[in-house]
mmCIF file of C-alpha atoms in Angstrom:
data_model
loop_
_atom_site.group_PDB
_atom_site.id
_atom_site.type_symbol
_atom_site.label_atom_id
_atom_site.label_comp_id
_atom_site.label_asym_id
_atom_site.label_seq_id
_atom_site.Cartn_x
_atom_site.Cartn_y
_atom_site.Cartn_z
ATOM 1 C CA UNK A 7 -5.170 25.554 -8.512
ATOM 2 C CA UNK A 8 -3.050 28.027 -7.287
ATOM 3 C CA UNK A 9 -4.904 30.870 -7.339
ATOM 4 C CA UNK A 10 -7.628 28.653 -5.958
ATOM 5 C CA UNK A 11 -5.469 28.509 -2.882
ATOM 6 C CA UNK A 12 -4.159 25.426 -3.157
ATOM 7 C CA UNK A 13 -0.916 24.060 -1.785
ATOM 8 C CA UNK A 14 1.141 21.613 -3.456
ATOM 9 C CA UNK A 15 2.711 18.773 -2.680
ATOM 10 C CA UNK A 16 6.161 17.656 -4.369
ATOM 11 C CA UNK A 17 8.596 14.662 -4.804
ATOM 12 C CA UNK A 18 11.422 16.572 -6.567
ATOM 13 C CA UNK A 19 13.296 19.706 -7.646
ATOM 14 C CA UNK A 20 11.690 19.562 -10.761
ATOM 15 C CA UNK A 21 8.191 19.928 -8.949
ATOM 16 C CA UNK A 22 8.949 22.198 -7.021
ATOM 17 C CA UNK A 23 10.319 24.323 -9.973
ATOM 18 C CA UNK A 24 6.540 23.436 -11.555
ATOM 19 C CA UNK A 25 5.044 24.885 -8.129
ATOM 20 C CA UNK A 26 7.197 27.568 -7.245
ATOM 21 C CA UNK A 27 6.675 29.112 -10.999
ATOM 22 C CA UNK A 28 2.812 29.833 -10.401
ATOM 23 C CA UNK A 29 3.858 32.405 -8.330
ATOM 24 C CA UNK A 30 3.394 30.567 -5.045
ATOM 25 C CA UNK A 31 4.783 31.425 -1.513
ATOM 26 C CA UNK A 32 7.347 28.518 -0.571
ATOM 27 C CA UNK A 33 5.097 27.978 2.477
ATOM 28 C CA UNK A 34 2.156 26.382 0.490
ATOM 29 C CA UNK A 35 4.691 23.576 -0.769
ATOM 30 C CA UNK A 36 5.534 20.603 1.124
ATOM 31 C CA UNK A 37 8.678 18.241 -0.038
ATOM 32 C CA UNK A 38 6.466 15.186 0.492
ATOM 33 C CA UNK A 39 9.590 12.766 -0.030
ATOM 34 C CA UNK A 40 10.228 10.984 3.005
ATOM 35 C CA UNK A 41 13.731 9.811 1.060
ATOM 36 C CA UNK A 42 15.358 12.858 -0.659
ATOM 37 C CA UNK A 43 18.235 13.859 -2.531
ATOM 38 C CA UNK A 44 21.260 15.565 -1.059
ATOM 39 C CA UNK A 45 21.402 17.952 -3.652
ATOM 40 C CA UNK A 46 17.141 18.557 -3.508
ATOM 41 C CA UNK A 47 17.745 19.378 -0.451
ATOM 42 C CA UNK A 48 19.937 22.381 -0.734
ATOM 43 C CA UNK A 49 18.002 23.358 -3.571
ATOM 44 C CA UNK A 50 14.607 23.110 -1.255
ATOM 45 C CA UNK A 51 16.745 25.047 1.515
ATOM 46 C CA UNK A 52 18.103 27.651 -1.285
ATOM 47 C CA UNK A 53 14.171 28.559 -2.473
ATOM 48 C CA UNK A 54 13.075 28.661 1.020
ATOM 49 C CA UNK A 55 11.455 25.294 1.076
ATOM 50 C CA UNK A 56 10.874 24.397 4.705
ATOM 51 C CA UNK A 57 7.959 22.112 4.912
ATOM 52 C CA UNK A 58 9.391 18.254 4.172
ATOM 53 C CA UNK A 59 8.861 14.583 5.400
ATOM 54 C CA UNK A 60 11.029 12.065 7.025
ATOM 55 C CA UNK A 61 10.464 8.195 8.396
ATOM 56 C CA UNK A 62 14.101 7.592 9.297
ATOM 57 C CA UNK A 63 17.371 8.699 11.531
ATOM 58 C CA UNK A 64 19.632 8.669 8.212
ATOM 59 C CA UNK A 65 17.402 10.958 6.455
ATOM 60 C CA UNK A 66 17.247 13.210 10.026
ATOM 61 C CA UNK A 67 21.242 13.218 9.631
ATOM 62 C CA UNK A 68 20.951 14.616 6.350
ATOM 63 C CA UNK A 69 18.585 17.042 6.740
ATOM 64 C CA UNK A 70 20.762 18.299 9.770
ATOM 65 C CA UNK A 71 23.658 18.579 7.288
ATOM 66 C CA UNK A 72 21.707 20.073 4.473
ATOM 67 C CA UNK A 73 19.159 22.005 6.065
ATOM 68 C CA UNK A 74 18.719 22.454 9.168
ATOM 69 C CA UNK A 75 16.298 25.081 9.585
ATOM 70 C CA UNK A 76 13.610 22.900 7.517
ATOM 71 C CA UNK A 77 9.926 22.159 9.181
ATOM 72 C CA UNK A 78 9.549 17.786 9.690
ATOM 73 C CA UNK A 79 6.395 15.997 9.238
ATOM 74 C CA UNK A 80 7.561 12.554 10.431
ATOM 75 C CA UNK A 81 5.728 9.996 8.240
ATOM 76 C CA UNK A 82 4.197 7.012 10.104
ATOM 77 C CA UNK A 83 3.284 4.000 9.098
ATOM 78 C CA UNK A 84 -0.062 2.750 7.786
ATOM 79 C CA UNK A 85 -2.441 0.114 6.784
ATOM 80 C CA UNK A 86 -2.681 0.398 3.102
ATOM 81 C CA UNK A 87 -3.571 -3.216 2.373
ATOM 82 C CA UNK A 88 -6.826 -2.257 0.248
ATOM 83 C CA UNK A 89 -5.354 0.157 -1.758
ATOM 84 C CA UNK A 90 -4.861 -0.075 -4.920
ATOM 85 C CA UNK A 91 -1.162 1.300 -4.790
ATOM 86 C CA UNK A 92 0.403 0.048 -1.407
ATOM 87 C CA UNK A 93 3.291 2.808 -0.216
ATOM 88 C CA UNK A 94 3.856 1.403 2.744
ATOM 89 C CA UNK A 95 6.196 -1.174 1.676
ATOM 90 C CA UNK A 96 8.390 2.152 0.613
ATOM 91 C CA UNK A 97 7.603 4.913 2.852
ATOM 92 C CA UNK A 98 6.478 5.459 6.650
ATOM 93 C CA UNK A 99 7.819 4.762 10.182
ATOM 94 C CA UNK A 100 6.471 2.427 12.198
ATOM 95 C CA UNK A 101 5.198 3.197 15.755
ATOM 96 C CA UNK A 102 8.024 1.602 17.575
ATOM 97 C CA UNK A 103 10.314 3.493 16.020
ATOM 98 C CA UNK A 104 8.013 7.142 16.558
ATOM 99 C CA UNK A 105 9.518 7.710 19.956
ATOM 100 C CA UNK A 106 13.377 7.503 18.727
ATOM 101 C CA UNK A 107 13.108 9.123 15.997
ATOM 102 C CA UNK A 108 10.934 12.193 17.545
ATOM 103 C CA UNK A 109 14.049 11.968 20.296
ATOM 104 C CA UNK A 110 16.813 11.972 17.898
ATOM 105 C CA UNK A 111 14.848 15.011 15.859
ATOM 106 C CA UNK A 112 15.262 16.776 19.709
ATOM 107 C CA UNK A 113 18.599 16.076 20.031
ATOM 108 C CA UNK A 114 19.600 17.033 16.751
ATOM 109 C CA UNK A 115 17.697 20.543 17.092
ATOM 110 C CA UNK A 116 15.309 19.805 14.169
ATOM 111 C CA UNK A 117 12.054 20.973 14.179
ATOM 112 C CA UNK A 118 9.670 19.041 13.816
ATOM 113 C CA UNK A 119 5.987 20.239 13.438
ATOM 114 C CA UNK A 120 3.361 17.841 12.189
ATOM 115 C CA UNK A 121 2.904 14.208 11.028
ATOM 116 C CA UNK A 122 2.336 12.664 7.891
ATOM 117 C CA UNK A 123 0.456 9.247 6.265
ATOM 118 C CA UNK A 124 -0.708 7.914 3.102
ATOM 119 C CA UNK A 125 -3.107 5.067 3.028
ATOM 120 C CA UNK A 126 -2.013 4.151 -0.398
ATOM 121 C CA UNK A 127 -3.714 5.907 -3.832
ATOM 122 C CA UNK A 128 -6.972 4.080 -4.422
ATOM 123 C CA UNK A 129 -8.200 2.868 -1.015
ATOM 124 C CA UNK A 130 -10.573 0.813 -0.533
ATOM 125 C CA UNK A 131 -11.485 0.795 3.087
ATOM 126 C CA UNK A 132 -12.508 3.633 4.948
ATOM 127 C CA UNK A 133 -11.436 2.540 8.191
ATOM 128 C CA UNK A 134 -7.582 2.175 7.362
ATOM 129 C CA UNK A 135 -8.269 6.639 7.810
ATOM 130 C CA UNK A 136 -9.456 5.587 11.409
ATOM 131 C CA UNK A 137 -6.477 3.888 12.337
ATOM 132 C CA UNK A 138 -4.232 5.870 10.666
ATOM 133 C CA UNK A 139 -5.299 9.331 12.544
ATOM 134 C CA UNK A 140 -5.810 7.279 15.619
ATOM 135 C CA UNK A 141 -2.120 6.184 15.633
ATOM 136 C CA UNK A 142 -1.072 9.971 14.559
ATOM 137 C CA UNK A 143 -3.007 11.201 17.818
ATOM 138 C CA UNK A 144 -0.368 8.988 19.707
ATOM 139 C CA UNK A 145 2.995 9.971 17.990
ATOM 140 C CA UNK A 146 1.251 13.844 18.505
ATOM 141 C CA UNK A 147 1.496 12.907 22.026
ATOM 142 C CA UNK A 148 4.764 10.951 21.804
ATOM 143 C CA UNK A 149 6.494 14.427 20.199
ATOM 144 C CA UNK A 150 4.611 17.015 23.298
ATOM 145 C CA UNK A 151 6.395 14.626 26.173
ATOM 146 C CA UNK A 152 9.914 15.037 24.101
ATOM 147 C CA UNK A 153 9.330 18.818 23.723
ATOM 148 C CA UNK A 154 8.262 19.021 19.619
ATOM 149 C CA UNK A 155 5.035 21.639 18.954
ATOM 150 C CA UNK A 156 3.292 19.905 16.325
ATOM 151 C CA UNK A 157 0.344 21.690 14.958
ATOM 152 C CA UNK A 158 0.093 20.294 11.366
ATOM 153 C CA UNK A 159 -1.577 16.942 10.444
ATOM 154 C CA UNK A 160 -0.532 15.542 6.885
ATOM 155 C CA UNK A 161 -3.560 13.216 6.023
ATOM 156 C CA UNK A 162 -2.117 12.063 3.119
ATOM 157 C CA UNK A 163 -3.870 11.238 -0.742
ATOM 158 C CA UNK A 164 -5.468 7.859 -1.999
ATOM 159 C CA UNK A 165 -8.668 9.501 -2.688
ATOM 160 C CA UNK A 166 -11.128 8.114 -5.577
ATOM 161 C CA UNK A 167 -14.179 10.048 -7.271
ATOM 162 C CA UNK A 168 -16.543 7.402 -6.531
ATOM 163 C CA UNK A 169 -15.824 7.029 -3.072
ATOM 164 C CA UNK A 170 -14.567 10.839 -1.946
ATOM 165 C CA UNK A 171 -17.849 11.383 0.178
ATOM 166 C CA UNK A 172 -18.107 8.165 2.142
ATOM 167 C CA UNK A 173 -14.471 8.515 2.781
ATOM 168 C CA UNK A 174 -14.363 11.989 3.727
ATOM 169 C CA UNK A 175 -16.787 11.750 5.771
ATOM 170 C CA UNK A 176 -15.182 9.061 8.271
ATOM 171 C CA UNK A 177 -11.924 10.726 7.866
ATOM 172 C CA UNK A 178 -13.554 14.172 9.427
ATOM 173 C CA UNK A 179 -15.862 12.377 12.159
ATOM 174 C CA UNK A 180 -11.899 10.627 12.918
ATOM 175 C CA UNK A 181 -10.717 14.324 13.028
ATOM 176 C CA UNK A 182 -13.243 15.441 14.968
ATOM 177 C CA UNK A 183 -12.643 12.919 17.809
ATOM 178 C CA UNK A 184 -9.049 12.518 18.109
ATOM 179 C CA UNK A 185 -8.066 16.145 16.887
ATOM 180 C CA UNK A 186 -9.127 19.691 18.732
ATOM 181 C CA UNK A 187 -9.773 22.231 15.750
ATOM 182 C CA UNK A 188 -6.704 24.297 16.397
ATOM 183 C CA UNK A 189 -4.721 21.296 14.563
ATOM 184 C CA UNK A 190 -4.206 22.408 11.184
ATOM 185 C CA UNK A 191 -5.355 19.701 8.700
ATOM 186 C CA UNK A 192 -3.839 19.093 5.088
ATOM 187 C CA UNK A 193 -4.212 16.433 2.638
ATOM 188 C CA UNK A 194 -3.030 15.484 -0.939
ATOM 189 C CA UNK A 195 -6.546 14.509 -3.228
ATOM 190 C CA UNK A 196 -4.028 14.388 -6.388
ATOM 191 C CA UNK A 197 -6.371 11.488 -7.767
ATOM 192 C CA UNK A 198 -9.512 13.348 -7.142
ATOM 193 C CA UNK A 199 -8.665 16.317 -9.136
ATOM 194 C CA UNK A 200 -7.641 14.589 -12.015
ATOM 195 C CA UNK A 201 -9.087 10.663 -12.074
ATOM 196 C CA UNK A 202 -11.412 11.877 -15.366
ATOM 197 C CA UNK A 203 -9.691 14.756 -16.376
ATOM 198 C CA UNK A 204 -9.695 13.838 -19.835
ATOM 199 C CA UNK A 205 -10.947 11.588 -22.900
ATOM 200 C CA UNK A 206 -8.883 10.087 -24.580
ATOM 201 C CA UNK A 207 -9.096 8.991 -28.444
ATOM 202 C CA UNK A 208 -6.231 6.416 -29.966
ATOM 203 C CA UNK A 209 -6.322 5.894 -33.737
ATOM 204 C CA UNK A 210 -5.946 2.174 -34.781
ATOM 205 C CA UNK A 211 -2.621 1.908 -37.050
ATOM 206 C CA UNK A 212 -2.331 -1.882 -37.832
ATOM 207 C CA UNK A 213 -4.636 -4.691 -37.649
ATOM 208 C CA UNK A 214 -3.603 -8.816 -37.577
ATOM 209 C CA UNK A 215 -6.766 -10.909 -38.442
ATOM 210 C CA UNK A 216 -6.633 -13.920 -35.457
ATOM 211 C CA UNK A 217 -9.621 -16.140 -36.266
ATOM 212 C CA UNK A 218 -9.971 -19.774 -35.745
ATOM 213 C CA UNK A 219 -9.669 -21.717 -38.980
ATOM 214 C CA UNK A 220 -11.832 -24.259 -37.473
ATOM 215 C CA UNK A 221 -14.697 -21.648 -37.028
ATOM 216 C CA UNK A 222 -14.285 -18.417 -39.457
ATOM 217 C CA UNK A 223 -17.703 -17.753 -38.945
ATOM 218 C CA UNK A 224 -16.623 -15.681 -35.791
ATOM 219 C CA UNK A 225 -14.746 -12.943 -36.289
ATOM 220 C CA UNK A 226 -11.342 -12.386 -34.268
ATOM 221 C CA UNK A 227 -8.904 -9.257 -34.863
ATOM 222 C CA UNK A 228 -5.840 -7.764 -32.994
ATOM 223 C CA UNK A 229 -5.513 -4.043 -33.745
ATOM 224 C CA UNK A 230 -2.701 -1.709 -32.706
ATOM 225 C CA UNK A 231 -2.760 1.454 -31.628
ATOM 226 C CA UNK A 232 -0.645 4.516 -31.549
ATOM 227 C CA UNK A 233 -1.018 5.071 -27.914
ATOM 228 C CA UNK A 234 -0.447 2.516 -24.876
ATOM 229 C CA UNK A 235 0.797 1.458 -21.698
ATOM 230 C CA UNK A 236 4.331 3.429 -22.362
ATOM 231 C CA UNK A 237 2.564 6.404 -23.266
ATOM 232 C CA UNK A 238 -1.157 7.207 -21.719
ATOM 233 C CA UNK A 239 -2.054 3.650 -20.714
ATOM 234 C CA UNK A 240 0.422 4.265 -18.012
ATOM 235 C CA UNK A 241 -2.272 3.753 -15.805
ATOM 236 C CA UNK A 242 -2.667 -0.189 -16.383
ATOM 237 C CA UNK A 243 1.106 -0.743 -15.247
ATOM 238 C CA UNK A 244 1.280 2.001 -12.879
ATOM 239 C CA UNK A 245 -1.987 1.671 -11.381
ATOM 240 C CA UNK A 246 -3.662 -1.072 -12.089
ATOM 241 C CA UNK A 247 -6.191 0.281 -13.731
ATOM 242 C CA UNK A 248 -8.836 -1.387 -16.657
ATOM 243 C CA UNK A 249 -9.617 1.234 -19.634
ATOM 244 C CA UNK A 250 -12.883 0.192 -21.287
ATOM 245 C CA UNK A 251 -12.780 0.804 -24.825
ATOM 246 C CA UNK A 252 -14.916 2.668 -27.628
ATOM 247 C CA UNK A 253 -16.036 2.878 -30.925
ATOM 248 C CA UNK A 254 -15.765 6.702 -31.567
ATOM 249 C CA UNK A 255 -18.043 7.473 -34.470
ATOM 250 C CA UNK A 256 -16.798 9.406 -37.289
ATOM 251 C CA UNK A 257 -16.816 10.678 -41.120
ATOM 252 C CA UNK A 258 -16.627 7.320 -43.308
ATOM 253 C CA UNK A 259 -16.107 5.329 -40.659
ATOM 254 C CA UNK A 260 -16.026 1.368 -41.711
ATOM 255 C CA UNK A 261 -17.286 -0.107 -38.236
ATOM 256 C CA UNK A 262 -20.722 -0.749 -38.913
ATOM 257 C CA UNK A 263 -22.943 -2.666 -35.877
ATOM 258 C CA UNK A 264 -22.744 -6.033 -35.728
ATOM 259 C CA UNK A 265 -25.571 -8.028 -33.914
ATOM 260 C CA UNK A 266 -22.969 -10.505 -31.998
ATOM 261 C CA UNK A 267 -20.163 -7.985 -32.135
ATOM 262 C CA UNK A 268 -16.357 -8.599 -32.588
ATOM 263 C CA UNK A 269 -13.369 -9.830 -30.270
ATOM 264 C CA UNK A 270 -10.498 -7.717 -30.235
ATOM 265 C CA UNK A 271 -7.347 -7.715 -28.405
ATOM 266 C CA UNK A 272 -5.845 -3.986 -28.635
ATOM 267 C CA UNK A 273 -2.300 -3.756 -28.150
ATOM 268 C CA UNK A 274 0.036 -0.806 -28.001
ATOM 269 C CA UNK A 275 2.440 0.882 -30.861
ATOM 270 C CA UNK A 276 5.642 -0.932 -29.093
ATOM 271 C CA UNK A 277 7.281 -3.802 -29.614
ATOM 272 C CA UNK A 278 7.209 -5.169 -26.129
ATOM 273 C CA UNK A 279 4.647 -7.811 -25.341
ATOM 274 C CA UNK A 280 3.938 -6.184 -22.062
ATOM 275 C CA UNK A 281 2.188 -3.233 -24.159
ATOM 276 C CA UNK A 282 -1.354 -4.257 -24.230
ATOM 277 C CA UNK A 283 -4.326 -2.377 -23.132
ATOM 278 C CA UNK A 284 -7.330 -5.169 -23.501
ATOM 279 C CA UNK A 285 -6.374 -8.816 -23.676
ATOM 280 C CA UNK A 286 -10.105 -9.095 -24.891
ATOM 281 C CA UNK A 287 -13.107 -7.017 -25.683
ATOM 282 C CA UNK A 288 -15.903 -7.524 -27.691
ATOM 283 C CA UNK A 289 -17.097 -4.026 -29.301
ATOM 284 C CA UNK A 290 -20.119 -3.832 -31.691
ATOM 285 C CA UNK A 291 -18.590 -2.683 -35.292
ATOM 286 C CA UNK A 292 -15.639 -4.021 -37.581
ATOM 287 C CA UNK A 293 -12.763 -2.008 -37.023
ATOM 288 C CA UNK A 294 -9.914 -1.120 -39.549
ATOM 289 C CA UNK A 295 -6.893 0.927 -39.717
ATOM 290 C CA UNK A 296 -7.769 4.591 -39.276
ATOM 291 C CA UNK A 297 -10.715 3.899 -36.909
ATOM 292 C CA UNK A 298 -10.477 5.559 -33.528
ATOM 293 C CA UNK A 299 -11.481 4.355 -30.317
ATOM 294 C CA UNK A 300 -12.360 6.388 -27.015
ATOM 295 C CA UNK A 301 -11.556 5.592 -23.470
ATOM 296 C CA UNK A 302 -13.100 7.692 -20.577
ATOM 297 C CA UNK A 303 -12.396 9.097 -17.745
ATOM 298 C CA UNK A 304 -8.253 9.199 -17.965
ATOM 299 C CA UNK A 305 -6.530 11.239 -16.006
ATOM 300 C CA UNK A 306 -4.398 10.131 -13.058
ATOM 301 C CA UNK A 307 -1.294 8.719 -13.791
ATOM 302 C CA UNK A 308 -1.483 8.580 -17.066
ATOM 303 C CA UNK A 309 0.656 11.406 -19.329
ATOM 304 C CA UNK A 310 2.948 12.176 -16.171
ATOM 305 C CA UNK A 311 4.124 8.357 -16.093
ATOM 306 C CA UNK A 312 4.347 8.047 -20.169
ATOM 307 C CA UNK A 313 7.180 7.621 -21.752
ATOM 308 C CA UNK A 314 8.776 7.859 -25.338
ATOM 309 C CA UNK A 315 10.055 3.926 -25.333
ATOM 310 C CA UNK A 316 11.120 2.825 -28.878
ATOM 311 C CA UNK A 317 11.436 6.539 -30.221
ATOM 312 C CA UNK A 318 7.422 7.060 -30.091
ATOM 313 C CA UNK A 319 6.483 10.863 -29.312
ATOM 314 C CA UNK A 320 4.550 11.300 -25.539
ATOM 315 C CA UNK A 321 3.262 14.775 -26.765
ATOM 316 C CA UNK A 322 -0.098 14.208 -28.142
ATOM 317 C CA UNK A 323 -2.576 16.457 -29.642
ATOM 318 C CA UNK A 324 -5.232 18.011 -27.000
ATOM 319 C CA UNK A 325 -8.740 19.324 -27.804
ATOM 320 C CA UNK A 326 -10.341 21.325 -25.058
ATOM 321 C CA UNK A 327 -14.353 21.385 -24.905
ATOM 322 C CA UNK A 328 -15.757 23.498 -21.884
ATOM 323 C CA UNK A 329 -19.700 21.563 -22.371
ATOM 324 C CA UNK A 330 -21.302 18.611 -22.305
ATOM 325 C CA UNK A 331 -22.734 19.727 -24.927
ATOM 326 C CA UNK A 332 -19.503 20.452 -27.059
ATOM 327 C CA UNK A 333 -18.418 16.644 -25.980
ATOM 328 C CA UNK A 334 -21.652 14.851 -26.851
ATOM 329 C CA UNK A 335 -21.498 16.403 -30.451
ATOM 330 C CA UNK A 336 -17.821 15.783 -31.040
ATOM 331 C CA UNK A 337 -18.241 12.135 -29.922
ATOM 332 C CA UNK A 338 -21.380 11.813 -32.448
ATOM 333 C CA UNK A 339 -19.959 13.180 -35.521
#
């Protein structure tokens, strides 16, 4: 991505150690943490750093102690009532607040050169983009009367695969009327890249037979896995999202196709109760321990939010196939 010309936007020392190591100019990183650490700061101000965010006159303060030289996007307010991961219960200033802090940025001889949003990772509605750039046009106003030359607009992340183009599209024809072209634009399509970067496979290590007594004609099984929402399945806590599960075909495999097919539950390797992936899925083949299931299209937030709870390893084995071709034969051997 680098060499692609990307920029990259951080939360942390540690990512901008990850950035700053591809080789990277500081000036294509941007300390997207409206709330940072006193320490981060220096660091950010030691490695030449400039580009940050800020929502609130304590966290001006600080950056005037720390760093005063740095270059502010001040984070508004949004929306984000659709999405799928709300951040404006955490982050963003609200418009009636704009004015004072923009002032207080003046007084305090910060500069401050763009504005930021985020209309929360998985939106849903198009439109909260519309408002969102509409109110930035006003706080880009706000910040000319006061004195601030803001020529950077931060649109922000929240982006989804299945809805990039409908989405992009409103957000540019927004750009196009509130913005002149001279306004540099930026945004942060983190999900985009990586929503179905990869496939993953989980082996099944335990299974607890759960059918009725009263019916034993219908099969019933929990099975366990050695992967799950502390490790790769992340994504269901963090994100709220819904794996769908797979039988992955392989050598001796003992799941032949049922006509009705088979209720599972599939729970994680960990011994909280909290660590299940499907409270129930039917899937067409009797599963047993060493049988693997697939889940597609994994990617965001899943290994960067795992964890290794109860002692269990978050360093998994990865197989890199650069076809569809390679992936439709591993899948049906």
């Amino acid at each position: 991505m680098a060499k692609l010309g990307n920029g990259f936007d951080c939360a942390s020392k540690a990512e901008i150690d990850m950035a700053l190591d591809t080789g990277i100019d500081p000036s294509r990183i941007i300390y997207a943490q409206p709330c940072k650490t006193k320490s981060y700061l220096r660091y950010a101000a030691q490695m030449g750093v400039k580009q940050m965010t800020f929502d609130n006159a304590d966290e001006l303060y600080k950056i005037k102690a720390c760093f005063p030289d740095a270059e502010l996007y001040l984070r508004i307010l949004t929306d984000d009532s659709t999405s799928l991961c709300r951040l404006s219960m955490k982050f963003g200033a609200s418009l009636d607040i704009a004015r004072q802090l923009l002032e207080l940025a003046h007084e305090l001889e910060l500069k401050v050169v763009g504005v930021s949003f985020h209309v929360g990772s998985g939106a849903e509605d198009p439109t909260a983009f519309v408002k969102a750039v509409q109110d930035a046009r006003m706080v880009f106003d706000q910040a000319a009367e006061i004195g601030h030359e803001l020529h950077t607009l931060d649109v922000g992340g929240g982006f989804s695969g299945d809805t990039f183009e409908k989405f992009a599209g409103v957000l540019s024809e927004a750009l196009d009327t509130y913005f002149p072209p001279h306004i540099r634009v930026i945004a942060e399509p983190g999900r985009y890249y990586v929503a179905t970067a990869f496939t993953l496979a989980a082996n099944v290590i335990a299974r607890r037979d759960v059918r009725d007594p009263e019916d034993p004609a219908n099969d019933a099984y929990m099975i366990y896995l050695n992967d799950g929402v502390y490790g790769n399945f992340s994504n269901i806590i963090f994100d709220h999202q819904h794996p769908v599960a797979q039988i992955l075909t392989c050598a001796n495999a003992s799941n032949a196709a049922t006509s009705a097919g088979i209720a599972y539950s599939i729970w994680g390797p960990t011994c909280d109760g909290i660590d299940v992936i499907s409270q129930r899925i039917t899937l067409p083949g009797l599963l047993d321990v060493g049988d693997w299931l697939f889940f597609e299209e994994m990617g965001a937030y899943t290994k960067c939010s795992a964890t290794r709870f109860n002692g269990f390893s978050d360093n998994h084995e990865v197989i890199y196939i650069s076809s569809e071709a390679g992936a439709s034969a591993l899948l049906e051997y």
